Amino acid sequence: MKATAVAPANIAFIKYWGKKDENLRLPENGSISMNLSNLHTTTAVEFSQYFTADSVEINKNKGEERRVINFINKIRKLAKISYKVKVISQNNFPTASGLASSASGFAALTLAATAAAGLHLSEKELSILARVGSGSACRSIPDGFVEWIEGNSNETSYAISLYTADYWDIVDIVVIVSEDEKDVSSTHGHEIATTSPFFQTRIAKIKEKIKKLKNFIKEKNFQKFGELIEAEALELHTIMLTSTPSLIYWHPATIKIMKEVKKLRQKDLPVYFTIDAGPHLHLICQKENTDKIAIKLKQFREINKIIVNYAAVGARLI
Ligand code: PMV
């Protein structure tokens, strides 16, 4: 009983931050994302009556075993099996640095483990299960441009594809400014989000924001889309900065690149940034401007690496 799956990371244009149910990982708000073509996790899962213990290997290390095994236990229960498991997972990018490794990781694990256990789940059921593993993982199951419908119960909170990957050729240039693991996990960040005095203001306006962004994507209005996602990223980080205790994910290089993005716009190069729970930036641009922007980034010694991504399909068995 063995299966292997590959799943993309995703970049959120409207962010998920804060949970209204801790165990089920029900979000305080809906979110919108795009799957990324060059950041992915490949996971092989095998259940066997001959294994004497569970084993988990992530990027050649024994890591996050408890969280993975808790998740595997849910799948064993669903499939009514008790075999021990072997999980081998590999990211093609740095783990736990704010590059959404838990999204691609749990999406790949969900698909590989359910297939290995002999379960045949619909996309919606897979998305629900992935969400329980790690919230944003539910958005790495469907294709292309994705909406996570907030919902208010286990069955009503899942992600759907708004458009396939070939709908719009926008690019996400991931700018990696540090290879360090981040010091505060997003799991903890979600827990303290509501301590920010600005959190309720954000929630009061978020449905309207989601509606606007969906319209800009529908119209392929890149400027309006870019302005909205950059403001959204700054709003998310305002919540983080003003939580108790405060969360500061940015490095000096993060701010330097933010300022450079604004400069590039003044020079008529349309590019916008968004940032998740880490120091790295995602520069969103139109395909025809990718090389021009990549050349401008070469002057920054602080940048370790850039990774160019297009929109991608969701999780797949291989
Ligand atoms: O799924 P988590 O717990 O890794 O949370 C993701 C949080 C953000 O990346 C900051 C926002 C998002 O919607 O992806």
GROMACS .gro file of C-alpha atoms and ligand atoms in nm:
model
  332
    1MET     CA    1   0.000   0.000   0.000
    2LYS     CA    2   0.218   0.280  -0.132
    3ALA     CA    3   0.159   0.614  -0.310
    4THR     CA    4   0.361   0.923  -0.397
    5ALA     CA    5   0.224   1.273  -0.448
    6VAL     CA    6   0.364   1.612  -0.541
    7ALA     CA    7   0.199   1.935  -0.426
    8PRO     CA    8   0.281   2.301  -0.485
    9ALA     CA    9   0.331   2.572  -0.226
   10ASN     CA   10   0.092   2.862  -0.271
   11ILE     CA   11   0.116   3.237  -0.227
   12ALA     CA   12  -0.181   3.402  -0.056
   13PHE     CA   13  -0.302   3.729  -0.213
   14ILE     CA   14  -0.561   3.763   0.067
   15LYS     CA   15  -0.410   3.607   0.376
   16TYR     CA   16  -0.536   3.358   0.632
   17TRP     CA   17  -0.439   3.484   0.978
   18GLY     CA   18  -0.624   3.377   1.292
   19LYS     CA   19  -0.839   3.072   1.361
   20LYS     CA   20  -1.191   3.051   1.497
   21ASP     CA   21  -1.142   2.681   1.577
   22GLU     CA   22  -0.799   2.565   1.683
   23ASN     CA   23  -0.837   2.187   1.632
   24LEU     CA   24  -1.026   2.201   1.303
   25ARG     CA   25  -0.817   2.494   1.179
   26LEU     CA   26  -1.125   2.692   1.077
   27PRO     CA   27  -1.001   3.034   0.965
   28GLU     CA   28  -1.130   3.370   1.089
   29ASN     CA   29  -1.160   3.474   0.721
   30GLY     CA   30  -1.157   3.338   0.368
   31SER     CA   31  -0.842   3.372   0.154
   32ILE     CA   32  -0.723   3.370  -0.208
   33SER     CA   33  -0.402   3.224  -0.348
   34MET     CA   34  -0.207   3.102  -0.648
   35ASN     CA   35  -0.020   2.771  -0.663
   36LEU     CA   36   0.351   2.806  -0.734
   37SER     CA   37   0.522   2.612  -1.013
   38ASN     CA   38   0.874   2.595  -0.868
   39LEU     CA   39   0.818   2.539  -0.496
   40HIS     CA   40   0.689   2.193  -0.422
   41THR     CA   41   0.698   1.893  -0.191
   42THR     CA   42   0.715   1.531  -0.302
   43THR     CA   43   0.591   1.281  -0.044
   44ALA     CA   44   0.587   0.901  -0.049
   45VAL     CA   45   0.367   0.715   0.200
   46GLU     CA   46   0.367   0.341   0.258
   47PHE     CA   47   0.152   0.138   0.498
   48SER     CA   48   0.269  -0.217   0.562
   49GLN     CA   49   0.187  -0.502   0.797
   50TYR     CA   50   0.562  -0.577   0.802
   51PHE     CA   51   0.667  -0.240   0.952
   52THR     CA   52   0.717  -0.257   1.329
   53ALA     CA   53   0.716   0.121   1.394
   54ASP     CA   54   0.604   0.444   1.225
   55SER     CA   55   0.884   0.644   1.062
   56VAL     CA   56   0.891   0.998   0.922
   57GLU     CA   57   1.173   1.151   0.719
   58ILE     CA   58   1.147   1.515   0.606
   59ASN     CA   59   1.429   1.653   0.393
   60LYS     CA   60   1.648   1.361   0.504
   61ASN     CA   61   1.590   1.445   0.874
   62LYS     CA   62   1.363   1.295   1.134
   63GLY     CA   63   1.135   1.598   1.174
   64GLU     CA   64   0.787   1.711   1.286
   65GLU     CA   65   0.713   1.346   1.359
   66ARG     CA   66   0.433   1.408   1.612
   67ARG     CA   67   0.233   1.640   1.385
   68VAL     CA   68   0.267   1.405   1.088
   69ILE     CA   69   0.177   1.092   1.286
   70ASN     CA   70  -0.127   1.263   1.443
   71PHE     CA   71  -0.242   1.337   1.090
   72ILE     CA   72  -0.168   0.980   0.970
   73ASN     CA   73  -0.377   0.853   1.266
   74LYS     CA   74  -0.680   1.039   1.129
   75ILE     CA   75  -0.628   0.870   0.792
   76ARG     CA   76  -0.580   0.526   0.952
   77LYS     CA   77  -0.909   0.580   1.134
   78LEU     CA   78  -1.092   0.684   0.815
   79ALA     CA   79  -0.953   0.385   0.622
   80LYS     CA   80  -1.001   0.148   0.919
   81ILE     CA   81  -0.642   0.023   0.903
   82SER     CA   82  -0.381  -0.014   1.176
   83TYR     CA   83  -0.063  -0.077   0.971
   84LYS     CA   84   0.249   0.116   1.061
   85VAL     CA   85   0.357   0.385   0.816
   86LYS     CA   86   0.672   0.508   0.645
   87VAL     CA   87   0.664   0.871   0.527
   88ILE     CA   88   0.942   1.020   0.317
   89SER     CA   89   0.904   1.385   0.219
   90GLN     CA   90   1.130   1.621   0.029
   91ASN     CA   91   1.090   1.995  -0.038
   92ASN     CA   92   1.275   2.161  -0.324
   93PHE     CA   93   1.314   2.479  -0.109
   94PRO     CA   94   1.414   2.573   0.253
   95THR     CA   95   1.174   2.432   0.515
   96ALA     CA   96   0.998   2.641   0.785
   97SER     CA   97   1.139   2.971   0.665
   98GLY     CA   98   0.807   3.128   0.570
   99LEU     CA   99   0.793   2.974   0.225
  100ALA     CA  100   0.474   2.780   0.299
  101SER     CA  101   0.644   2.443   0.336
  102SER     CA  102   0.358   2.326   0.556
  103ALA     CA  103   0.108   2.401   0.276
  104SER     CA  104   0.283   2.192   0.010
  105GLY     CA  105   0.389   1.939   0.274
  106PHE     CA  106   0.043   1.866   0.413
  107ALA     CA  107  -0.123   1.878   0.070
  108ALA     CA  108   0.122   1.615  -0.064
  109LEU     CA  109   0.088   1.410   0.256
  110THR     CA  110  -0.294   1.418   0.236
  111LEU     CA  111  -0.303   1.295  -0.122
  112ALA     CA  112  -0.028   1.032  -0.086
  113ALA     CA  113  -0.151   0.896   0.249
  114THR     CA  114  -0.520   0.870   0.151
  115ALA     CA  115  -0.426   0.697  -0.179
  116ALA     CA  116  -0.187   0.460   0.002
  117ALA     CA  117  -0.461   0.378   0.252
  118GLY     CA  118  -0.697   0.288  -0.033
  119LEU     CA  119  -0.932   0.585   0.017
  120HIS     CA  120  -1.080   0.754  -0.289
  121LEU     CA  121  -1.165   1.109  -0.183
  122SER     CA  122  -1.309   1.396  -0.386
  123GLU     CA  123  -1.110   1.720  -0.428
  124LYS     CA  124  -1.335   1.881  -0.165
  125GLU     CA  125  -1.276   1.597   0.083
  126LEU     CA  126  -0.899   1.613   0.023
  127SER     CA  127  -0.901   1.990   0.076
  128ILE     CA  128  -1.092   1.953   0.405
  129LEU     CA  129  -0.848   1.690   0.529
  130ALA     CA  130  -0.541   1.893   0.423
  131ARG     CA  131  -0.685   2.197   0.608
  132VAL     CA  132  -0.692   2.002   0.934
  133GLY     CA  133  -0.320   1.921   0.880
  134SER     CA  134  -0.219   2.281   0.812
  135GLY     CA  135  -0.470   2.553   0.721
  136SER     CA  136  -0.318   2.690   0.402
  137ALA     CA  137  -0.253   2.334   0.274
  138CYS     CA  138  -0.620   2.316   0.172
  139ARG     CA  139  -0.539   2.573  -0.101
  140SER     CA  140  -0.263   2.353  -0.250
  141ILE     CA  141  -0.510   2.077  -0.347
  142PRO     CA  142  -0.713   2.250  -0.628
  143ASP     CA  143  -0.559   2.393  -0.948
  144GLY     CA  144  -0.427   2.738  -1.031
  145PHE     CA  145  -0.600   3.038  -0.869
  146VAL     CA  146  -0.776   2.924  -0.555
  147GLU     CA  147  -1.028   3.048  -0.298
  148TRP     CA  148  -1.049   2.901   0.051
  149ILE     CA  149  -1.412   2.937   0.151
  150GLU     CA  150  -1.409   3.029   0.518
  151GLY     CA  151  -1.704   2.814   0.628
  152ASN     CA  152  -1.816   2.757   0.984
  153SER     CA  153  -1.777   2.381   1.026
  154ASN     CA  154  -1.545   2.101   0.917
  155GLU     CA  155  -1.756   2.026   0.609
  156THR     CA  156  -1.800   2.387   0.493
  157SER     CA  157  -1.440   2.514   0.509
  158TYR     CA  158  -1.241   2.408   0.200
  159ALA     CA  159  -1.074   2.544  -0.112
  160ILE     CA  160  -1.193   2.553  -0.472
  161SER     CA  161  -1.027   2.647  -0.799
  162LEU     CA  162  -1.140   2.988  -0.930
  163TYR     CA  163  -0.935   2.959  -1.251
  164THR     CA  164  -0.695   2.702  -1.392
  165ALA     CA  165  -0.321   2.775  -1.396
  166ASP     CA  166  -0.317   2.895  -1.759
  167TYR     CA  167  -0.582   3.163  -1.694
  168TRP     CA  168  -0.341   3.452  -1.625
  169ASP     CA  169   0.035   3.457  -1.684
  170ILE     CA  170   0.137   3.658  -1.381
  171VAL     CA  171   0.465   3.567  -1.213
  172ASP     CA  172   0.575   3.534  -0.852
  173ILE     CA  173   0.948   3.604  -0.812
  174VAL     CA  174   1.030   3.465  -0.469
  175VAL     CA  175   1.315   3.662  -0.314
  176ILE     CA  176   1.493   3.463  -0.043
  177VAL     CA  177   1.678   3.689   0.198
  178SER     CA  178   1.779   3.430   0.459
  179GLU     CA  179   1.814   3.051   0.480
  180ASP     CA  180   1.746   3.053   0.858
  181GLU     CA  181   1.445   2.877   1.003
  182LYS     CA  182   1.194   3.135   1.128
  183ASP     CA  183   1.181   3.176   1.506
  184VAL     CA  184   0.801   3.195   1.551
  185SER     CA  185   0.579   2.939   1.376
  186SER     CA  186   0.264   3.051   1.194
  187THR     CA  187   0.070   2.817   1.426
  188HIS     CA  188   0.165   3.042   1.718
  189GLY     CA  189   0.106   3.357   1.512
  190HIS     CA  190  -0.254   3.251   1.440
  191GLU     CA  191  -0.312   3.199   1.813
  192ILE     CA  192  -0.216   3.555   1.907
  193ALA     CA  193  -0.366   3.734   1.602
  194THR     CA  194  -0.677   3.843   1.792
  195THR     CA  195  -0.463   4.027   2.049
  196SER     CA  196  -0.395   4.299   1.791
  197PRO     CA  197  -0.623   4.601   1.846
  198PHE     CA  198  -0.663   4.615   1.466
  199PHE     CA  199  -0.776   4.256   1.418
  200GLN     CA  200  -1.153   4.321   1.437
  201THR     CA  201  -1.123   4.611   1.191
  202ARG     CA  202  -0.952   4.376   0.946
  203ILE     CA  203  -1.222   4.110   0.986
  204ALA     CA  204  -1.504   4.363   0.946
  205LYS     CA  205  -1.373   4.461   0.602
  206ILE     CA  206  -1.231   4.138   0.467
  207LYS     CA  207  -1.537   4.005   0.281
  208GLU     CA  208  -1.552   4.324   0.077
  209LYS     CA  209  -1.179   4.294   0.005
  210ILE     CA  210  -1.215   3.935  -0.116
  211LYS     CA  211  -1.498   4.041  -0.348
  212LYS     CA  212  -1.287   4.325  -0.491
  213LEU     CA  213  -0.985   4.103  -0.550
  214LYS     CA  214  -1.194   3.838  -0.725
  215ASN     CA  215  -1.322   4.110  -0.958
  216PHE     CA  216  -0.970   4.237  -1.034
  217ILE     CA  217  -0.863   3.880  -1.117
  218LYS     CA  218  -1.171   3.837  -1.336
  219GLU     CA  219  -1.091   4.160  -1.523
  220LYS     CA  220  -0.715   4.080  -1.522
  221ASN     CA  221  -0.664   4.435  -1.395
  222PHE     CA  222  -0.300   4.399  -1.292
  223GLN     CA  223  -0.256   4.745  -1.139
  224LYS     CA  224  -0.564   4.728  -0.915
  225PHE     CA  225  -0.483   4.367  -0.829
  226GLY     CA  226  -0.124   4.459  -0.735
  227GLU     CA  227  -0.224   4.760  -0.525
  228LEU     CA  228  -0.473   4.552  -0.332
  229ILE     CA  229  -0.241   4.257  -0.259
  230GLU     CA  230   0.044   4.483  -0.145
  231ALA     CA  231  -0.186   4.673   0.092
  232GLU     CA  232  -0.318   4.339   0.218
  233ALA     CA  233   0.034   4.214   0.297
  234LEU     CA  234   0.108   4.535   0.490
  235GLU     CA  235  -0.221   4.495   0.679
  236LEU     CA  236  -0.130   4.137   0.773
  237HIS     CA  237   0.209   4.250   0.903
  238THR     CA  238   0.043   4.534   1.095
  239ILE     CA  239  -0.160   4.269   1.279
  240MET     CA  240   0.160   4.072   1.345
  241LEU     CA  241   0.356   4.377   1.465
  242THR     CA  242   0.076   4.481   1.702
  243SER     CA  243   0.000   4.138   1.851
  244THR     CA  244   0.102   4.053   2.208
  245PRO     CA  245   0.382   3.953   2.204
  246SER     CA  246   0.471   4.137   1.885
  247LEU     CA  247   0.579   3.937   1.582
  248ILE     CA  248   0.848   4.085   1.363
  249TYR     CA  249   0.917   3.859   1.067
  250TRP     CA  250   1.101   4.115   0.853
  251HIS     CA  251   1.479   4.137   0.821
  252PRO     CA  252   1.654   4.462   0.720
  253ALA     CA  253   1.682   4.316   0.368
  254THR     CA  254   1.303   4.267   0.354
  255ILE     CA  255   1.249   4.642   0.397
  256LYS     CA  256   1.524   4.725   0.150
  257ILE     CA  257   1.352   4.520  -0.122
  258MET     CA  258   1.009   4.665  -0.033
  259LYS     CA  259   1.151   5.012  -0.099
  260GLU     CA  260   1.313   4.893  -0.423
  261VAL     CA  261   0.976   4.763  -0.546
  262LYS     CA  262   0.825   5.109  -0.492
  263LYS     CA  263   1.119   5.264  -0.680
  264LEU     CA  264   1.072   5.027  -0.973
  265ARG     CA  265   0.708   5.132  -0.997
  266GLN     CA  266   0.812   5.495  -1.014
  267LYS     CA  267   1.026   5.393  -1.313
  268ASP     CA  268   0.715   5.247  -1.478
  269LEU     CA  269   0.793   4.886  -1.404
  270PRO     CA  270   0.472   4.741  -1.261
  271VAL     CA  271   0.563   4.510  -0.972
  272TYR     CA  272   0.409   4.462  -0.627
  273PHE     CA  273   0.520   4.271  -0.318
  274THR     CA  274   0.347   4.038  -0.080
  275ILE     CA  275   0.500   3.872   0.228
  276ASP     CA  276   0.386   3.576   0.440
  277ALA     CA  277   0.501   3.475   0.789
  278GLY     CA  278   0.871   3.512   0.720
  279PRO     CA  279   1.134   3.753   0.588
  280HIS     CA  280   1.112   3.659   0.219
  281LEU     CA  281   0.927   3.859  -0.043
  282HIS     CA  282   0.710   3.750  -0.329
  283LEU     CA  283   0.734   4.002  -0.613
  284ILE     CA  284   0.430   3.977  -0.835
  285CYS     CA  285   0.469   4.097  -1.194
  286GLN     CA  286   0.353   4.033  -1.549
  287LYS     CA  287   0.547   3.770  -1.742
  288GLU     CA  288   0.701   4.017  -1.988
  289ASN     CA  289   0.869   4.211  -1.704
  290THR     CA  290   1.024   3.915  -1.521
  291ASP     CA  291   1.375   3.946  -1.666
  292LYS     CA  292   1.393   4.323  -1.619
  293ILE     CA  293   1.303   4.284  -1.251
  294ALA     CA  294   1.539   3.990  -1.199
  295ILE     CA  295   1.828   4.201  -1.337
  296LYS     CA  296   1.744   4.488  -1.097
  297LEU     CA  297   1.754   4.244  -0.805
  298LYS     CA  298   2.109   4.132  -0.891
  299GLN     CA  299   2.258   4.443  -0.724
  300PHE     CA  300   2.141   4.334  -0.376
  301ARG     CA  301   2.405   4.132  -0.190
  302GLU     CA  302   2.143   4.050   0.076
  303ILE     CA  303   1.949   3.830  -0.165
  304ASN     CA  304   2.046   3.462  -0.135
  305LYS     CA  305   1.841   3.337  -0.423
  306ILE     CA  306   1.542   3.416  -0.642
  307ILE     CA  307   1.289   3.157  -0.763
  308VAL     CA  308   1.061   3.243  -1.056
  309ASN     CA  309   0.714   3.087  -1.036
  310TYR     CA  310   0.415   3.071  -1.266
  311ALA     CA  311   0.067   2.959  -1.160
  312ALA     CA  312   0.057   2.582  -1.123
  313VAL     CA  313  -0.176   2.284  -1.097
  314GLY     CA  314  -0.269   2.152  -0.753
  315ALA     CA  315  -0.166   1.828  -0.581
  316ARG     CA  316  -0.111   1.525  -0.808
  317LEU     CA  317  -0.032   1.155  -0.762
  318ILE     CA  318   0.283   1.052  -0.947
  319PMV     O1  319  -0.119   2.744   0.705
  319PMV     P1  320  -0.027   2.817   0.797
  319PMV     O2  321  -0.056   2.786   0.941
  319PMV     O3  322   0.118   2.795   0.762
  319PMV     O4  323  -0.056   2.974   0.783
  319PMV     C1  324  -0.028   3.050   0.670
  319PMV     C2  325  -0.021   3.195   0.702
  319PMV     C3  326   0.021   3.289   0.593
  319PMV     O5  327   0.115   3.228   0.507
  319PMV     C4  328   0.087   3.410   0.657
  319PMV     C5  329  -0.097   3.342   0.513
  319PMV     C6  330  -0.159   3.247   0.414
  319PMV     O6  331  -0.280   3.260   0.391
  319PMV     O7  332  -0.089   3.162   0.355
   0.00000   0.00000   0.00000
